[in-house]
Amino acid sequence: IYKTPTKDKKEIHGVDVIKDVLKISELPVVFIGGITHETAKDVKANGAKNIAVVRAIMEEKDPMDAARRLLQY
């Protein structure tokens, strides 16, 4: 969804692609890529029910608290 240091050569689509992907997919979709606490709300607001994050949890002082906060969106 967003630029991330681990996938710097991949095409970035942003949240605009979420609704289109969900329209054509018959399977659950997990959105990944640079999602942070600041952007997770927009990702979810655009229809994403499932997100995957690494840095948004692992780079925090309290990873458990970071995970709990992400679940609130």
Short mmCIF file of C-alpha atoms in Angstrom, two decimals:
data_model
loop_
_atom_site.label_atom_id
_atom_site.label_comp_id
_atom_site.label_asym_id
_atom_site.label_seq_id
_atom_site.Cartn_x
_atom_site.Cartn_y
_atom_site.Cartn_z
CA ILE A 1 0.00 0.00 0.00
CA TYR A 2 2.75 2.44 1.02
CA LYS A 3 6.46 2.64 0.37
CA THR A 4 8.54 0.49 2.69
CA PRO A 5 12.31 0.01 2.99
CA THR A 6 12.01 -3.75 2.48
CA LYS A 7 10.17 -3.46 -0.81
CA ASP A 8 11.62 -0.35 -2.36
CA LYS A 9 11.37 -1.65 -5.94
CA LYS A 10 7.69 -2.58 -5.77
CA GLU A 11 4.95 -0.42 -7.27
CA ILE A 12 3.12 1.67 -4.67
CA HIS A 13 -0.67 1.80 -5.04
CA GLY A 14 -1.92 3.64 -1.97
CA VAL A 15 -5.35 3.22 -0.42
CA ASP A 16 -7.14 3.87 -3.72
CA VAL A 17 -6.54 0.29 -4.82
CA ILE A 18 -8.21 -1.30 -1.78
CA LYS A 19 -11.82 -0.99 -2.94
CA ASP A 20 -10.96 -2.22 -6.43
CA VAL A 21 -9.14 -5.29 -5.11
CA LEU A 22 -11.98 -6.13 -2.74
CA LYS A 23 -14.52 -5.90 -5.58
CA ILE A 24 -12.77 -8.56 -7.66
CA SER A 25 -11.49 -10.90 -4.97
CA GLU A 26 -13.60 -13.83 -3.86
CA LEU A 27 -11.06 -14.60 -1.13
CA PRO A 28 -10.05 -12.66 1.98
CA VAL A 29 -7.37 -10.08 1.22
CA VAL A 30 -4.53 -9.00 3.50
CA PHE A 31 -3.07 -5.58 2.75
CA ILE A 32 0.61 -5.05 3.48
CA GLY A 33 3.29 -2.46 2.85
CA GLY A 34 4.37 0.43 5.00
CA ILE A 35 1.22 0.49 7.12
CA THR A 36 1.80 2.41 10.34
CA HIS A 37 -0.34 3.55 13.26
CA GLU A 38 -0.83 6.82 11.39
CA THR A 39 -2.01 5.16 8.15
CA ALA A 40 -3.85 2.07 9.45
CA LYS A 41 -7.04 4.05 10.05
CA ASP A 42 -7.14 5.19 6.39
CA VAL A 43 -6.43 1.68 5.16
CA LYS A 44 -9.30 0.30 7.24
CA ALA A 45 -11.59 3.21 6.30
CA ASN A 46 -11.14 2.26 2.65
CA GLY A 47 -12.52 -1.21 3.29
CA ALA A 48 -9.53 -3.31 4.37
CA LYS A 49 -10.54 -5.81 7.01
CA ASN A 50 -7.09 -7.43 7.25
CA ILE A 51 -3.70 -5.75 7.44
CA ALA A 52 -0.20 -7.05 8.02
CA VAL A 53 2.48 -4.97 9.71
CA VAL A 54 5.99 -5.49 11.02
CA ARG A 55 7.60 -2.14 11.81
CA ALA A 56 4.39 -0.72 13.31
CA ILE A 57 4.77 -3.27 16.09
CA MET A 58 8.42 -4.24 16.26
CA GLU A 59 9.84 -0.72 16.26
CA GLU A 60 7.76 0.34 19.24
CA LYS A 61 9.01 0.32 22.83
CA ASP A 62 6.04 -1.82 23.84
CA PRO A 63 5.15 -4.17 20.95
CA MET A 64 2.13 -5.63 22.77
CA ASP A 65 0.66 -2.17 23.29
CA ALA A 66 1.37 -1.31 19.65
CA ALA A 67 -0.51 -4.43 18.52
CA ARG A 68 -3.45 -3.65 20.80
CA ARG A 69 -3.67 -0.12 19.42
CA LEU A 70 -3.76 -1.42 15.85
CA LEU A 71 -6.69 -3.67 16.72
CA GLN A 72 -8.75 -0.63 17.69
CA TYR A 73 -9.03 0.62 14.09
#
